[in-house]
Amino acid sequence: MKYGKFAAVYDGLMEDIPYEKYVEWVASHVASGKLLDVACGTGTLSQLFAEMGYNVTASDLSEDMLTIANQRFQDANQSIPVLQLSMDNLEGLTDFDIVTIAIDSVNYLQDEQQVQQTFKEVYEALNVGGHFFFDVHSIVKVDKVYMASPFVYDAEEIAYIWHTEPGEAEHSVIHDMTFFVRHNELFERFEETHEQRTFSVDAYTKWLEAAGFSVESVTADFSDQVPDEESERIFFYARKV
């Protein structure tokens, strides 16, 4: 998916995401290595991994996101390659010890085949014994929590109104967002529509195993607890066997 103007406001809207906890989760299982950060967005997580000593490559489908990420890396004097790639087509990338697909990016894949192809691409990109980390929205998050919209955010430099509605597919959601971004004394208005879909824990587990992975752990909500019916974000850690 291409994010357009959304890339310019993305970091401000993601301030509540505990990126450091994501890094801690990965580091608790593997402390170093060659890491591919798929769907890296504006590069916040890639930068943190690089600061921890990982040898990072960052990829995303959106040219706008990668432009911001690349500038972030340059400003920090970090040498992080950036690649414009889709999650389900990593174009022969190999020899990585770790692959991450963070912050519900997998939920932008709209059908089972795309998810399964993404897992196959990640499997091929990893060395034997390599580590795969990703998270997804739970079914209750998509089917119930998101349906409590509209959500409103109002800050000094940016405001938005966020409406959601069920998508056509099971456990899918359409996000219709209207943004107002300050430019001096005026606000620019623009709109974005994003679609996400999730699947059951059992489905993701089955597809990981079919791709050749061993599922090492499934946890919830930035904790070491197993998911329950109220969990909103599900974390998968798998290894290439």
PDB file of C-alpha atoms in Angstrom:
ATOM      1  CA  MET A   1       0.000   0.000   0.000  1.00  0.00           C
ATOM      2  CA  LYS A   2       1.195   3.537  -0.781  1.00  0.00           C
ATOM      3  CA  TYR A   3       0.587   5.990   2.015  1.00  0.00           C
ATOM      4  CA  GLY A   4       0.846   9.334   0.213  1.00  0.00           C
ATOM      5  CA  LYS A   5       0.544  12.348   2.545  1.00  0.00           C
ATOM      6  CA  PHE A   6      -0.038   9.989   5.449  1.00  0.00           C
ATOM      7  CA  ALA A   7       3.728   9.365   5.593  1.00  0.00           C
ATOM      8  CA  ALA A   8       4.330  12.967   6.601  1.00  0.00           C
ATOM      9  CA  VAL A   9       2.100  12.688   9.697  1.00  0.00           C
ATOM     10  CA  TYR A  10       2.775   9.052  10.527  1.00  0.00           C
ATOM     11  CA  ASP A  11       5.336   9.605  13.286  1.00  0.00           C
ATOM     12  CA  GLY A  12       3.110  12.016  15.169  1.00  0.00           C
ATOM     13  CA  LEU A  13       0.253   9.527  15.141  1.00  0.00           C
ATOM     14  CA  MET A  14       2.454   6.654  16.327  1.00  0.00           C
ATOM     15  CA  GLU A  15       3.817   8.376  19.441  1.00  0.00           C
ATOM     16  CA  ASP A  16       1.948   5.954  21.725  1.00  0.00           C
ATOM     17  CA  ILE A  17       3.473   2.847  20.136  1.00  0.00           C
ATOM     18  CA  PRO A  18       6.073   1.381  22.560  1.00  0.00           C
ATOM     19  CA  TYR A  19       8.761   0.713  19.966  1.00  0.00           C
ATOM     20  CA  GLU A  20      11.308   0.070  22.722  1.00  0.00           C
ATOM     21  CA  LYS A  21       9.226  -2.875  23.948  1.00  0.00           C
ATOM     22  CA  TYR A  22       9.257  -4.325  20.457  1.00  0.00           C
ATOM     23  CA  VAL A  23      13.057  -4.124  20.394  1.00  0.00           C
ATOM     24  CA  GLU A  24      13.221  -5.670  23.873  1.00  0.00           C
ATOM     25  CA  TRP A  25      10.995  -8.536  22.713  1.00  0.00           C
ATOM     26  CA  VAL A  26      13.266  -9.316  19.775  1.00  0.00           C
ATOM     27  CA  ALA A  27      16.453  -8.842  21.814  1.00  0.00           C
ATOM     28  CA  SER A  28      15.179 -11.245  24.489  1.00  0.00           C
ATOM     29  CA  HIS A  29      15.353 -14.022  21.882  1.00  0.00           C
ATOM     30  CA  VAL A  30      18.302 -12.972  19.700  1.00  0.00           C
ATOM     31  CA  ALA A  31      20.770 -10.281  20.722  1.00  0.00           C
ATOM     32  CA  SER A  32      22.536  -9.608  17.418  1.00  0.00           C
ATOM     33  CA  GLY A  33      22.630 -10.464  13.746  1.00  0.00           C
ATOM     34  CA  LYS A  34      21.658  -9.384  10.270  1.00  0.00           C
ATOM     35  CA  LEU A  35      18.105  -8.039  10.498  1.00  0.00           C
ATOM     36  CA  LEU A  36      15.549  -7.258   7.784  1.00  0.00           C
ATOM     37  CA  ASP A  37      12.849  -4.832   8.968  1.00  0.00           C
ATOM     38  CA  VAL A  38       9.983  -5.428   6.519  1.00  0.00           C
ATOM     39  CA  ALA A  39       7.272  -2.741   6.232  1.00  0.00           C
ATOM     40  CA  CYS A  40       9.600  -0.412   8.122  1.00  0.00           C
ATOM     41  CA  GLY A  41       7.456   2.708   7.638  1.00  0.00           C
ATOM     42  CA  THR A  42       9.412   5.836   8.520  1.00  0.00           C
ATOM     43  CA  GLY A  43      12.219   3.797  10.050  1.00  0.00           C
ATOM     44  CA  THR A  44      11.741   4.339  13.782  1.00  0.00           C
ATOM     45  CA  LEU A  45      12.107   0.666  14.645  1.00  0.00           C
ATOM     46  CA  SER A  46      14.952   0.137  12.165  1.00  0.00           C
ATOM     47  CA  GLN A  47      16.860   2.971  13.813  1.00  0.00           C
ATOM     48  CA  LEU A  48      16.376   1.502  17.280  1.00  0.00           C
ATOM     49  CA  PHE A  49      17.570  -1.913  16.123  1.00  0.00           C
ATOM     50  CA  ALA A  50      20.660  -0.323  14.558  1.00  0.00           C
ATOM     51  CA  GLU A  51      21.381   1.520  17.813  1.00  0.00           C
ATOM     52  CA  MET A  52      21.254  -1.858  19.575  1.00  0.00           C
ATOM     53  CA  GLY A  53      23.961  -3.170  17.249  1.00  0.00           C
ATOM     54  CA  TYR A  54      21.919  -5.172  14.745  1.00  0.00           C
ATOM     55  CA  ASN A  55      23.031  -5.041  11.096  1.00  0.00           C
ATOM     56  CA  VAL A  56      19.787  -3.600   9.686  1.00  0.00           C
ATOM     57  CA  THR A  57      18.250  -3.470   6.225  1.00  0.00           C
ATOM     58  CA  ALA A  58      14.900  -1.654   5.954  1.00  0.00           C
ATOM     59  CA  SER A  59      12.186  -2.274   3.367  1.00  0.00           C
ATOM     60  CA  ASP A  60       8.759  -0.847   2.638  1.00  0.00           C
ATOM     61  CA  LEU A  61       6.390  -0.638  -0.314  1.00  0.00           C
ATOM     62  CA  SER A  62       5.814   3.103   0.113  1.00  0.00           C
ATOM     63  CA  GLU A  63       8.343   5.432  -1.505  1.00  0.00           C
ATOM     64  CA  ASP A  64       7.091   8.263   0.727  1.00  0.00           C
ATOM     65  CA  MET A  65       7.769   6.263   3.878  1.00  0.00           C
ATOM     66  CA  LEU A  66      11.223   5.256   2.670  1.00  0.00           C
ATOM     67  CA  THR A  67      12.131   8.855   1.846  1.00  0.00           C
ATOM     68  CA  ILE A  68      11.451   9.850   5.455  1.00  0.00           C
ATOM     69  CA  ALA A  69      13.205   6.739   6.784  1.00  0.00           C
ATOM     70  CA  ASN A  70      16.285   7.380   4.692  1.00  0.00           C
ATOM     71  CA  GLN A  71      16.483  10.972   5.911  1.00  0.00           C
ATOM     72  CA  ARG A  72      16.114   9.744   9.492  1.00  0.00           C
ATOM     73  CA  PHE A  73      19.045   7.355   9.023  1.00  0.00           C
ATOM     74  CA  GLN A  74      21.209  10.028   7.386  1.00  0.00           C
ATOM     75  CA  ASP A  75      20.493  12.509  10.193  1.00  0.00           C
ATOM     76  CA  ALA A  76      21.588   9.866  12.705  1.00  0.00           C
ATOM     77  CA  ASN A  77      24.701   8.949  10.670  1.00  0.00           C
ATOM     78  CA  GLN A  78      23.420   5.406  10.310  1.00  0.00           C
ATOM     79  CA  SER A  79      24.217   3.306   7.271  1.00  0.00           C
ATOM     80  CA  ILE A  80      20.951   1.418   6.796  1.00  0.00           C
ATOM     81  CA  PRO A  81      20.090   0.254   3.258  1.00  0.00           C
ATOM     82  CA  VAL A  82      16.484   0.927   2.213  1.00  0.00           C
ATOM     83  CA  LEU A  83      14.624  -1.218  -0.324  1.00  0.00           C
ATOM     84  CA  GLN A  84      11.234  -0.595  -1.917  1.00  0.00           C
ATOM     85  CA  LEU A  85       9.626  -4.025  -1.709  1.00  0.00           C
ATOM     86  CA  SER A  86       6.263  -5.599  -0.996  1.00  0.00           C
ATOM     87  CA  MET A  87       5.962  -7.961   1.966  1.00  0.00           C
ATOM     88  CA  ASP A  88       4.875 -10.799  -0.303  1.00  0.00           C
ATOM     89  CA  ASN A  89       7.701 -10.275  -2.808  1.00  0.00           C
ATOM     90  CA  LEU A  90      11.123  -9.866  -1.209  1.00  0.00           C
ATOM     91  CA  GLU A  91      12.825 -10.458  -4.578  1.00  0.00           C
ATOM     92  CA  GLY A  92      15.306 -13.115  -3.636  1.00  0.00           C
ATOM     93  CA  LEU A  93      16.672 -11.548  -0.450  1.00  0.00           C
ATOM     94  CA  THR A  94      18.644 -14.116   1.561  1.00  0.00           C
ATOM     95  CA  ASP A  95      21.138 -14.557   4.388  1.00  0.00           C
ATOM     96  CA  PHE A  96      19.270 -12.775   7.185  1.00  0.00           C
ATOM     97  CA  ASP A  97      19.319 -13.943  10.788  1.00  0.00           C
ATOM     98  CA  ILE A  98      16.187 -12.014  11.774  1.00  0.00           C
ATOM     99  CA  VAL A  99      13.100 -10.710   9.966  1.00  0.00           C
ATOM    100  CA  THR A 100      10.573  -8.409  11.599  1.00  0.00           C
ATOM    101  CA  ILE A 101       7.188  -7.238  10.280  1.00  0.00           C
ATOM    102  CA  ALA A 102       6.061  -4.891  13.013  1.00  0.00           C
ATOM    103  CA  ILE A 103       3.072  -2.854  14.159  1.00  0.00           C
ATOM    104  CA  ASP A 104       0.236  -4.827  12.487  1.00  0.00           C
ATOM    105  CA  SER A 105       1.698  -4.449   8.994  1.00  0.00           C
ATOM    106  CA  VAL A 106       0.738  -8.052   8.203  1.00  0.00           C
ATOM    107  CA  ASN A 107      -2.896  -6.948   8.565  1.00  0.00           C
ATOM    108  CA  TYR A 108      -2.588  -4.973   5.323  1.00  0.00           C
ATOM    109  CA  LEU A 109      -2.442  -8.288   3.464  1.00  0.00           C
ATOM    110  CA  GLN A 110      -5.973  -8.815   2.230  1.00  0.00           C
ATOM    111  CA  ASP A 111      -6.258 -12.556   1.651  1.00  0.00           C
ATOM    112  CA  GLU A 112      -4.911 -15.886   2.834  1.00  0.00           C
ATOM    113  CA  GLN A 113      -2.718 -16.339  -0.221  1.00  0.00           C
ATOM    114  CA  GLN A 114      -0.876 -13.056   0.407  1.00  0.00           C
ATOM    115  CA  VAL A 115      -0.199 -13.985   4.023  1.00  0.00           C
ATOM    116  CA  GLN A 116       1.037 -17.441   3.059  1.00  0.00           C
ATOM    117  CA  GLN A 117       3.230 -16.011   0.298  1.00  0.00           C
ATOM    118  CA  THR A 118       4.691 -13.478   2.738  1.00  0.00           C
ATOM    119  CA  PHE A 119       5.602 -16.263   5.161  1.00  0.00           C
ATOM    120  CA  LYS A 120       7.262 -18.179   2.312  1.00  0.00           C
ATOM    121  CA  GLU A 121       9.232 -15.087   1.279  1.00  0.00           C
ATOM    122  CA  VAL A 122      10.395 -14.514   4.856  1.00  0.00           C
ATOM    123  CA  TYR A 123      11.368 -18.173   5.166  1.00  0.00           C
ATOM    124  CA  GLU A 124      13.541 -17.920   2.044  1.00  0.00           C
ATOM    125  CA  ALA A 125      15.139 -14.693   3.303  1.00  0.00           C
ATOM    126  CA  LEU A 126      16.280 -16.309   6.567  1.00  0.00           C
ATOM    127  CA  ASN A 127      19.258 -18.482   7.311  1.00  0.00           C
ATOM    128  CA  VAL A 128      18.524 -21.892   8.832  1.00  0.00           C
ATOM    129  CA  GLY A 129      17.681 -21.285  12.481  1.00  0.00           C
ATOM    130  CA  GLY A 130      16.709 -17.690  11.683  1.00  0.00           C
ATOM    131  CA  HIS A 131      14.139 -15.763  13.690  1.00  0.00           C
ATOM    132  CA  PHE A 132      10.837 -14.272  12.496  1.00  0.00           C
ATOM    133  CA  PHE A 133       8.881 -11.761  14.581  1.00  0.00           C
ATOM    134  CA  PHE A 134       5.551 -10.126  13.707  1.00  0.00           C
ATOM    135  CA  ASP A 135       2.355  -8.925  15.330  1.00  0.00           C
ATOM    136  CA  VAL A 136      -1.264  -8.639  14.204  1.00  0.00           C
ATOM    137  CA  HIS A 137      -4.534  -7.177  15.405  1.00  0.00           C
ATOM    138  CA  SER A 138      -6.695  -9.760  17.119  1.00  0.00           C
ATOM    139  CA  ILE A 139     -10.133 -10.682  15.840  1.00  0.00           C
ATOM    140  CA  VAL A 140     -11.780  -8.865  18.756  1.00  0.00           C
ATOM    141  CA  LYS A 141      -9.784  -5.712  17.910  1.00  0.00           C
ATOM    142  CA  VAL A 142     -11.009  -5.747  14.310  1.00  0.00           C
ATOM    143  CA  ASP A 143     -14.571  -6.937  14.907  1.00  0.00           C
ATOM    144  CA  LYS A 144     -15.409  -5.011  18.086  1.00  0.00           C
ATOM    145  CA  VAL A 145     -12.871  -2.437  19.285  1.00  0.00           C
ATOM    146  CA  TYR A 146     -12.553  -0.682  15.939  1.00  0.00           C
ATOM    147  CA  MET A 147     -16.326  -0.595  15.575  1.00  0.00           C
ATOM    148  CA  ALA A 148     -16.493   1.906  18.452  1.00  0.00           C
ATOM    149  CA  SER A 149     -15.525   4.693  16.044  1.00  0.00           C
ATOM    150  CA  PRO A 150     -15.461   7.556  15.320  1.00  0.00           C
ATOM    151  CA  PHE A 151     -12.154   8.289  17.011  1.00  0.00           C
ATOM    152  CA  VAL A 152     -11.016  11.901  17.296  1.00  0.00           C
ATOM    153  CA  TYR A 153      -7.514  13.262  17.867  1.00  0.00           C
ATOM    154  CA  ASP A 154      -6.834  16.968  18.356  1.00  0.00           C
ATOM    155  CA  ALA A 155      -3.336  18.349  18.918  1.00  0.00           C
ATOM    156  CA  GLU A 156      -1.699  21.667  18.148  1.00  0.00           C
ATOM    157  CA  GLU A 157      -0.223  20.684  14.800  1.00  0.00           C
ATOM    158  CA  ILE A 158      -2.539  17.912  13.638  1.00  0.00           C
ATOM    159  CA  ALA A 159      -6.081  16.676  14.145  1.00  0.00           C
ATOM    160  CA  TYR A 160      -8.026  13.804  12.641  1.00  0.00           C
ATOM    161  CA  ILE A 161     -11.429  12.182  12.545  1.00  0.00           C
ATOM    162  CA  TRP A 162     -11.235   8.420  12.100  1.00  0.00           C
ATOM    163  CA  HIS A 163     -14.261   6.386  11.033  1.00  0.00           C
ATOM    164  CA  THR A 164     -14.234   2.608  10.686  1.00  0.00           C
ATOM    165  CA  GLU A 165     -16.637   0.156   9.126  1.00  0.00           C
ATOM    166  CA  PRO A 166     -16.552  -3.576   8.467  1.00  0.00           C
ATOM    167  CA  GLY A 167     -14.894  -4.666   5.244  1.00  0.00           C
ATOM    168  CA  GLU A 168     -16.373  -7.159   2.819  1.00  0.00           C
ATOM    169  CA  ALA A 169     -14.197 -10.050   4.018  1.00  0.00           C
ATOM    170  CA  GLU A 170     -14.533 -11.739   7.380  1.00  0.00           C
ATOM    171  CA  HIS A 171     -12.573  -9.977  10.164  1.00  0.00           C
ATOM    172  CA  SER A 172     -11.682  -7.001   7.985  1.00  0.00           C
ATOM    173  CA  VAL A 173     -12.030  -3.267   8.550  1.00  0.00           C
ATOM    174  CA  ILE A 174     -12.000  -0.111   6.442  1.00  0.00           C
ATOM    175  CA  HIS A 175     -10.405   2.954   8.049  1.00  0.00           C
ATOM    176  CA  ASP A 176     -11.578   6.292   6.628  1.00  0.00           C
ATOM    177  CA  MET A 177      -9.457   9.086   8.061  1.00  0.00           C
ATOM    178  CA  THR A 178      -9.718  12.839   7.564  1.00  0.00           C
ATOM    179  CA  PHE A 179      -6.629  14.798   8.610  1.00  0.00           C
ATOM    180  CA  PHE A 180      -6.104  18.471   9.342  1.00  0.00           C
ATOM    181  CA  VAL A 181      -2.426  19.476   9.386  1.00  0.00           C
ATOM    182  CA  ARG A 182      -1.283  22.951  10.443  1.00  0.00           C
ATOM    183  CA  HIS A 183       0.774  25.064   8.045  1.00  0.00           C
ATOM    184  CA  ASN A 184       1.411  28.365   9.819  1.00  0.00           C
ATOM    185  CA  GLU A 185      -2.085  29.821  10.451  1.00  0.00           C
ATOM    186  CA  LEU A 186      -3.899  27.461   8.084  1.00  0.00           C
ATOM    187  CA  PHE A 187      -4.754  23.764   8.173  1.00  0.00           C
ATOM    188  CA  GLU A 188      -4.432  21.452   5.175  1.00  0.00           C
ATOM    189  CA  ARG A 189      -7.198  18.846   4.929  1.00  0.00           C
ATOM    190  CA  PHE A 190      -6.653  15.467   3.297  1.00  0.00           C
ATOM    191  CA  GLU A 191      -8.205  12.019   3.437  1.00  0.00           C
ATOM    192  CA  GLU A 192      -6.835   8.485   3.577  1.00  0.00           C
ATOM    193  CA  THR A 193      -8.569   5.108   3.348  1.00  0.00           C
ATOM    194  CA  HIS A 194      -6.790   2.012   4.668  1.00  0.00           C
ATOM    195  CA  GLU A 195      -8.024  -1.564   4.699  1.00  0.00           C
ATOM    196  CA  GLN A 196      -6.886  -4.241   7.130  1.00  0.00           C
ATOM    197  CA  ARG A 197      -7.792  -7.861   7.735  1.00  0.00           C
ATOM    198  CA  THR A 198      -6.861 -10.383  10.387  1.00  0.00           C
ATOM    199  CA  PHE A 199      -7.152 -14.126  10.899  1.00  0.00           C
ATOM    200  CA  SER A 200      -7.254 -16.484  13.852  1.00  0.00           C
ATOM    201  CA  VAL A 201      -4.176 -17.462  15.837  1.00  0.00           C
ATOM    202  CA  ASP A 202      -4.676 -21.015  14.601  1.00  0.00           C
ATOM    203  CA  ALA A 203      -4.676 -19.867  10.976  1.00  0.00           C
ATOM    204  CA  TYR A 204      -1.450 -17.881  11.322  1.00  0.00           C
ATOM    205  CA  THR A 205       0.145 -20.808  13.149  1.00  0.00           C
ATOM    206  CA  LYS A 206      -0.909 -23.283  10.454  1.00  0.00           C
ATOM    207  CA  TRP A 207       0.461 -21.057   7.673  1.00  0.00           C
ATOM    208  CA  LEU A 208       3.757 -20.533   9.497  1.00  0.00           C
ATOM    209  CA  GLU A 209       4.203 -24.260   9.943  1.00  0.00           C
ATOM    210  CA  ALA A 210       3.251 -24.911   6.309  1.00  0.00           C
ATOM    211  CA  ALA A 211       6.003 -22.491   5.252  1.00  0.00           C
ATOM    212  CA  GLY A 212       8.526 -24.471   7.309  1.00  0.00           C
ATOM    213  CA  PHE A 213       8.632 -22.502  10.553  1.00  0.00           C
ATOM    214  CA  SER A 214       8.545 -23.749  14.103  1.00  0.00           C
ATOM    215  CA  VAL A 215       6.255 -21.481  16.139  1.00  0.00           C
ATOM    216  CA  GLU A 216       8.199 -20.738  19.322  1.00  0.00           C
ATOM    217  CA  SER A 217       5.727 -18.469  21.105  1.00  0.00           C
ATOM    218  CA  VAL A 218       2.419 -16.632  20.719  1.00  0.00           C
ATOM    219  CA  THR A 219       1.882 -13.799  23.199  1.00  0.00           C
ATOM    220  CA  ALA A 220      -0.343 -10.771  23.588  1.00  0.00           C
ATOM    221  CA  ASP A 221      -0.216  -7.014  24.094  1.00  0.00           C
ATOM    222  CA  PHE A 222       3.522  -6.448  24.616  1.00  0.00           C
ATOM    223  CA  SER A 223       3.620  -9.035  27.429  1.00  0.00           C
ATOM    224  CA  ASP A 224       4.707 -12.633  27.887  1.00  0.00           C
ATOM    225  CA  GLN A 225       1.102 -13.730  28.491  1.00  0.00           C
ATOM    226  CA  VAL A 226      -0.742 -16.032  26.103  1.00  0.00           C
ATOM    227  CA  PRO A 227      -3.623 -14.394  24.214  1.00  0.00           C
ATOM    228  CA  ASP A 228      -7.115 -14.513  25.644  1.00  0.00           C
ATOM    229  CA  GLU A 229     -10.490 -13.381  24.305  1.00  0.00           C
ATOM    230  CA  GLU A 230      -9.797  -9.757  25.302  1.00  0.00           C
ATOM    231  CA  SER A 231      -6.298  -9.481  23.786  1.00  0.00           C
ATOM    232  CA  GLU A 232      -5.983  -6.817  21.106  1.00  0.00           C
ATOM    233  CA  ARG A 233      -2.500  -7.372  19.631  1.00  0.00           C
ATOM    234  CA  ILE A 234      -1.011 -10.826  19.044  1.00  0.00           C
ATOM    235  CA  PHE A 235       2.751 -11.422  18.780  1.00  0.00           C
ATOM    236  CA  PHE A 236       4.267 -14.378  16.921  1.00  0.00           C
ATOM    237  CA  TYR A 237       7.847 -15.589  17.239  1.00  0.00           C
ATOM    238  CA  ALA A 238       8.895 -18.357  14.847  1.00  0.00           C
ATOM    239  CA  ARG A 239      12.137 -19.955  13.727  1.00  0.00           C
ATOM    240  CA  LYS A 240      13.225 -21.421  10.400  1.00  0.00           C
ATOM    241  CA  VAL A 241      13.893 -25.124  10.809  1.00  0.00           C
TER     242      VAL A 241
END
